[in-house]
Amino acid sequence: MKRKEEQNIMREAGVLMPVSALPSRVGAGELGESAFHFIELLKKNHVRIWQILPLNPVGYGNSPYQPYSSCAGDDIYISLDTLAEEGLLKKSPMLFLEKCKKVDYERVRQYREPYLRAAFMAFVEQKGYEKPEYKEFAAQSWVYEYGVFRALKKANNGACWNEWPEEDRTWPENRHVLDTEVEAEARYQMFLQYIFYTQWMKVKKAANEAGIQIMGDVPFYVGQDSVDVWGGKDNFLLDTDGRPIFIAGVPPDYFSAVGQRWGNPIYDWEHMKEQGYQFWTDRIGYSNKLFDIIRIDHFRAFDTYWKIPASCPTAIEGEWIEAPGYEVIDILQEKIPGLNLVAEDLGDLRPEVLTLKDHYHLKGMKVFLFSVETGGKYARDIFHDVENMIFYTGTHDNDTVMEWYGRLSTAARRKFRKFLKRNGAKQGSVKDRVLAYILGNQAEYAIIPMADILGLGKEGHINTPGTIGSPNWEWHLPDFVQAEKELASYGRLIVKTGRS
């Protein structure tokens, strides 16, 4: 990874927009026409970074941070129209929930399933599995294992793998011959992954050709009910039945008085070290194919992580344990050419976390809604700004700007508006002035969530930490009408603040 003095430092602007939230003909964002149109809008308006949320198959509560796999993509993003254009479907699907403002994951999946099955049958009939591109993709070690995992999960009525019969639970170790139906389902899942990968790489190529980098998001932990744990049990602290002995989370903080009990299994760092941290090089190495920039969510766990006994119902009980962050990142940089990591370093951190981040010259994050203080005589920004950071209004985990602003008292709003004016953001709505303030900052990257560009309130809120299920992760843009107008305004601010 290049050091700062070797780089051409350039202030750039970005947009945080989940793929799931893109307008769609069938109820959830896809890797088709809508994605390419969004890229054109970004290019036209001088945006150079498109930040997304994890693309992996969502697990419990539809959270992209509890996925079934670190490498696989969610088939909900596969463009059915593209399948029709390529001859794998006889025609494009009829409109379904096309103007929705929320993603109804269950209904959308049920609607899409027959089309995906039909496309697989056509793929088999056309002997697509004999094509060199498919053979090369399917030869990757994770692909068949993931297919088997999903097939066995279906055969076991969707239960978590540690509740399966022993021979299925231990398939990665014994590799017993699968029955015909399970094997066929595994091949179907492999097909879905191939289609997802080819469609995603076309989207990424279009973005790169438009001068746009894709910032992907990799959670520090993996989900318990995942092929990562099922296929690599020795990498985690599990009991003999495959259940976590300790789980991940964070202690009480700004978001929750009882902390956040995520439920992810804790890594067995000693075993990983014996294996040369192969788990991490495989995981981040594959992500490096998919993205230009990789954001490590919960980066602080490379320094210290909160270890909660699995028997505890909350995250209050636990202890901070040191992690081998320097060893892991050294290996990643050595083994993965061109790796570009950025760190989610939010929250109450010990100084060693920032020392670790700065040692590798990784960009950290500043969230405006966390850094602005309105309790004193004057509103002020209490964060120490540097160039090597990413400045956001907010993330997927907190209020939109206008939702936050609406919660302020009348006096606090007045102080906040005066603060913006004192700092040169004098024109337009409160939302526009906040965007101008952030874009005018010295931070190399300024990235604004699409909901804030649109000026949405609570309806644009993506996730509330510590809660599970609806309405989390469901925000969806019904069309591009308002987005085109607001992105044009954003583009003018980008030019005005010298980020174009």
Coordinates of N, CA and C in Angstrom, one line a residue, residues 250-251 298-306 319-326 344-358:
V250 N -20.2 -5.1 21.4 CA -19.6 -3.9 22.0 C -20.3 -3.6 23.3
P251 N -19.6 -3.1 24.3 CA -20.2 -2.7 25.6 C -21.1 -1.5 25.5
H298 N -15.9 -2.0 12.0 CA -15.4 -2.4 13.4 C -13.9 -2.6 13.4
F299 N -13.2 -1.7 12.7 CA -11.7 -1.9 12.6 C -11.1 -2.0 14.0
R300 N -11.7 -1.4 15.0 CA -11.0 -1.4 16.3 C -10.8 -2.8 16.8
A301 N -11.5 -3.8 16.3 CA -11.3 -5.2 16.8 C -10.0 -5.8 16.3
F302 N -9.3 -5.1 15.4 CA -7.9 -5.5 15.1 C -6.9 -5.2 16.2
D303 N -7.4 -4.2 17.1 CA -6.6 -3.9 18.2 C -7.1 -4.6 19.5
T304 N -8.3 -4.4 19.8 CA -8.9 -5.0 21.0 C -10.4 -5.3 20.6
Y305 N -10.9 -6.5 21.1 CA -12.3 -6.8 20.8 C -13.0 -7.2 22.1
W306 N -14.3 -7.0 22.1 CA -15.1 -7.2 23.3 C -15.6 -8.7 23.2
E319 N -15.1 -8.8 28.3 CA -13.8 -8.2 28.5 C -13.1 -7.8 27.2
W320 N -12.2 -6.8 27.3 CA -11.5 -6.4 26.1 C -10.2 -7.3 26.0
I321 N -10.0 -7.9 24.8 CA -8.9 -8.8 24.6 C -8.1 -8.2 23.4
E322 N -6.8 -8.2 23.5 CA -5.9 -7.7 22.5 C -5.9 -8.7 21.3
A323 N -5.9 -8.1 20.1 CA -5.9 -8.9 18.8 C -4.5 -8.6 18.1
P324 N -4.1 -9.5 17.3 CA -2.8 -9.4 16.6 C -2.9 -8.5 15.3
G325 N -3.5 -7.3 15.4 CA -3.7 -6.5 14.3 C -2.6 -6.2 13.4
Y326 N -1.4 -5.9 14.0 CA -0.2 -5.6 13.2 C 0.2 -6.8 12.3
E344 N -13.2 1.9 9.7 CA -14.3 2.4 10.5 C -13.8 2.4 11.9
D345 N -13.4 3.6 12.4 CA -12.8 3.8 13.7 C -13.6 4.6 14.6
L346 N -15.0 4.4 14.6 CA -15.9 5.3 15.4 C -16.0 4.7 16.8
G347 N -16.5 5.5 17.7 CA -16.8 5.0 19.0 C -15.7 5.4 20.0
D348 N -15.9 4.9 21.2 CA -15.0 5.2 22.3 C -13.7 4.3 22.2
L349 N -12.7 4.8 21.6 CA -11.5 4.0 21.3 C -10.3 4.3 22.2
R350 N -9.5 3.3 22.5 CA -8.3 3.6 23.2 C -7.3 4.1 22.2
P351 N -6.3 4.8 22.6 CA -5.3 5.5 21.6 C -4.6 4.5 20.7
E352 N -4.4 3.2 21.2 CA -3.7 2.2 20.4 C -4.4 1.9 19.1
V353 N -5.7 2.1 19.1 CA -6.5 1.8 17.8 C -6.1 2.8 16.7
L354 N -6.0 4.1 17.1 CA -5.6 5.1 16.2 C -4.1 5.0 15.8
T355 N -3.3 4.5 16.7 CA -1.9 4.3 16.4 C -1.7 3.2 15.4
L356 N -2.5 2.1 15.5 CA -2.6 1.0 14.6 C -3.0 1.5 13.2
K357 N -4.1 2.3 13.2 CA -4.6 2.8 11.9 C -3.5 3.7 11.2
D358 N -2.9 4.6 12.0 CA -2.0 5.6 11.5 C -0.7 4.9 11.0

